[in-house]
Amino acid sequence: MATVTELKAVLKDTLEKRGVLGHLKARIRAEVFNALDDEREPRPSLSHENLLINELIREYLEFNKYKYTASVLIAESGQPVVPLDRQFLIRELNAFEESKDNSIPLLAWFSRWSPECASVRVNIAPCKQASQLEAQQKIRR
């Protein structure tokens, strides 16, 4: 007959393997944050740039099913509850996808972006500007 300690160990192992334990821990952290969050303290205004950055992070979190982490980001940052449209983000960032494949989050495209703008999948207009600026600086030297 199994002891209580053995049953606890099997139960914990089963919950960990199913991913339930991680979700419960994340949910508890989110609820503790919400309980401690002082809503009387005004949030700083959200700049356009931070709104876009937060949205890239949210898309990444939701893509990877980090929904509790995303909920804390939204609560802490003052990000709108309704996510921005992916195509809107692409336009705002002066980026374009050669493929309309949503198989990875936009943030992953940026992580593949090399300083030389060698990314095949995303072309970023500011990249050209940065390259032009670097070229001008080299000429001046």
XYZ file of C-alpha atoms in Angstrom:
141
model
C 0.000 0.000 0.000
C 1.304 3.456 -0.989
C 2.130 5.960 1.695
C 0.789 9.509 1.730
C 4.252 10.795 0.832
C 4.403 8.507 -2.209
C 0.911 9.582 -3.302
C 1.902 13.242 -2.983
C 5.018 12.621 -5.079
C 3.035 10.819 -7.806
C 0.365 13.533 -7.822
C 2.976 16.308 -8.070
C 4.812 14.464 -10.854
C 1.581 13.919 -12.791
C 0.561 17.585 -12.458
C 4.031 18.707 -13.593
C 3.990 16.393 -16.631
C 0.578 17.701 -17.688
C 1.722 21.303 -17.253
C -1.009 21.958 -14.718
C 1.367 22.778 -11.885
C 3.110 25.473 -13.928
C -0.229 27.021 -14.886
C -1.375 26.986 -11.261
C 1.830 28.684 -10.115
C 1.528 31.322 -12.856
C -2.135 31.895 -12.014
C -1.323 32.312 -8.319
C 1.436 34.825 -9.166
C -0.957 36.775 -11.393
C -3.651 36.819 -8.697
C -1.143 37.922 -6.031
C 0.010 40.721 -8.335
C -3.595 41.810 -8.939
C -4.302 41.783 -5.201
C -1.206 43.877 -4.448
C -1.602 46.264 -7.365
C -2.624 49.700 -6.141
C -5.131 50.929 -8.709
C -5.147 54.382 -7.107
C -1.572 54.894 -8.283
C -1.799 56.396 -11.774
C -0.024 54.576 -14.558
C 2.458 56.528 -16.654
C 1.140 57.393 -20.091
C 1.864 54.736 -22.666
C 3.925 56.127 -25.553
C 3.248 54.957 -29.090
C 6.620 53.155 -29.183
C 5.982 51.355 -25.893
C 2.486 50.405 -27.036
C 4.000 48.709 -30.117
C 6.800 47.049 -28.139
C 4.360 45.764 -25.523
C 2.137 44.444 -28.295
C 5.036 42.534 -29.854
C 5.768 41.036 -26.444
C 2.083 40.206 -25.875
C 1.819 38.501 -29.274
C 4.904 36.434 -28.406
C 3.521 35.498 -24.974
C 0.111 34.542 -26.339
C 1.669 32.599 -29.229
C 3.560 30.502 -26.676
C 0.451 30.124 -24.481
C 1.926 32.226 -21.640
C -1.522 33.653 -20.983
C -0.987 34.436 -17.311
C 2.264 36.228 -18.040
C 0.463 38.164 -20.783
C -2.325 39.096 -18.358
C 0.231 40.508 -15.917
C 1.876 42.484 -18.757
C -1.483 43.967 -19.732
C -2.378 44.854 -16.155
C 1.011 46.343 -15.338
C 1.623 48.236 -18.559
C -1.841 49.654 -19.130
C -1.863 48.003 -22.554
C -5.360 47.859 -24.092
C -7.109 44.569 -23.332
C -7.994 44.030 -26.990
C -4.814 43.149 -28.915
C -3.725 45.220 -31.893
C -4.122 43.611 -35.304
C -0.965 41.911 -36.594
C -1.186 43.694 -39.959
C -1.534 47.026 -38.145
C 1.651 46.250 -36.199
C 3.486 45.377 -39.393
C 2.448 48.670 -40.993
C 3.327 50.712 -37.904
C 6.767 49.131 -37.726
C 7.406 49.761 -41.440
C 7.939 46.040 -41.827
C 6.524 43.517 -44.203
C 6.323 39.766 -44.277
C 7.088 38.039 -47.507
C 4.922 35.213 -46.250
C 1.548 35.724 -44.607
C 2.392 32.756 -42.426
C 1.541 33.388 -38.769
C 3.501 30.328 -37.682
C 5.821 32.442 -35.530
C 5.269 35.704 -33.662
C 6.530 38.977 -35.118
C 9.077 39.316 -32.329
C 10.780 36.180 -33.642
C 11.270 37.856 -37.027
C 13.084 40.692 -35.307
C 15.289 38.255 -33.413
C 16.420 36.883 -36.789
C 17.214 40.382 -38.058
C 20.934 40.866 -38.479
C 22.638 44.239 -38.210
C 23.366 43.965 -41.932
C 19.617 43.558 -42.630
C 20.179 40.082 -44.057
C 16.782 38.771 -43.002
C 15.013 37.118 -45.900
C 11.620 37.155 -44.275
C 11.248 40.675 -42.908
C 12.370 43.926 -44.458
C 12.508 46.789 -42.014
C 12.587 50.335 -43.367
C 14.515 51.745 -40.360
C 17.186 49.177 -41.193
C 17.898 51.025 -44.450
C 18.078 54.291 -42.565
C 20.506 52.796 -40.046
C 22.659 51.388 -42.846
C 22.682 54.760 -44.614
C 23.620 56.509 -41.372
C 26.456 54.027 -40.777
C 27.709 54.550 -44.352
C 27.655 58.331 -43.884
C 29.583 58.028 -40.632
C 32.230 55.841 -42.312
C 32.616 58.412 -45.120
C 33.127 61.202 -42.591
C 35.908 59.275 -40.848
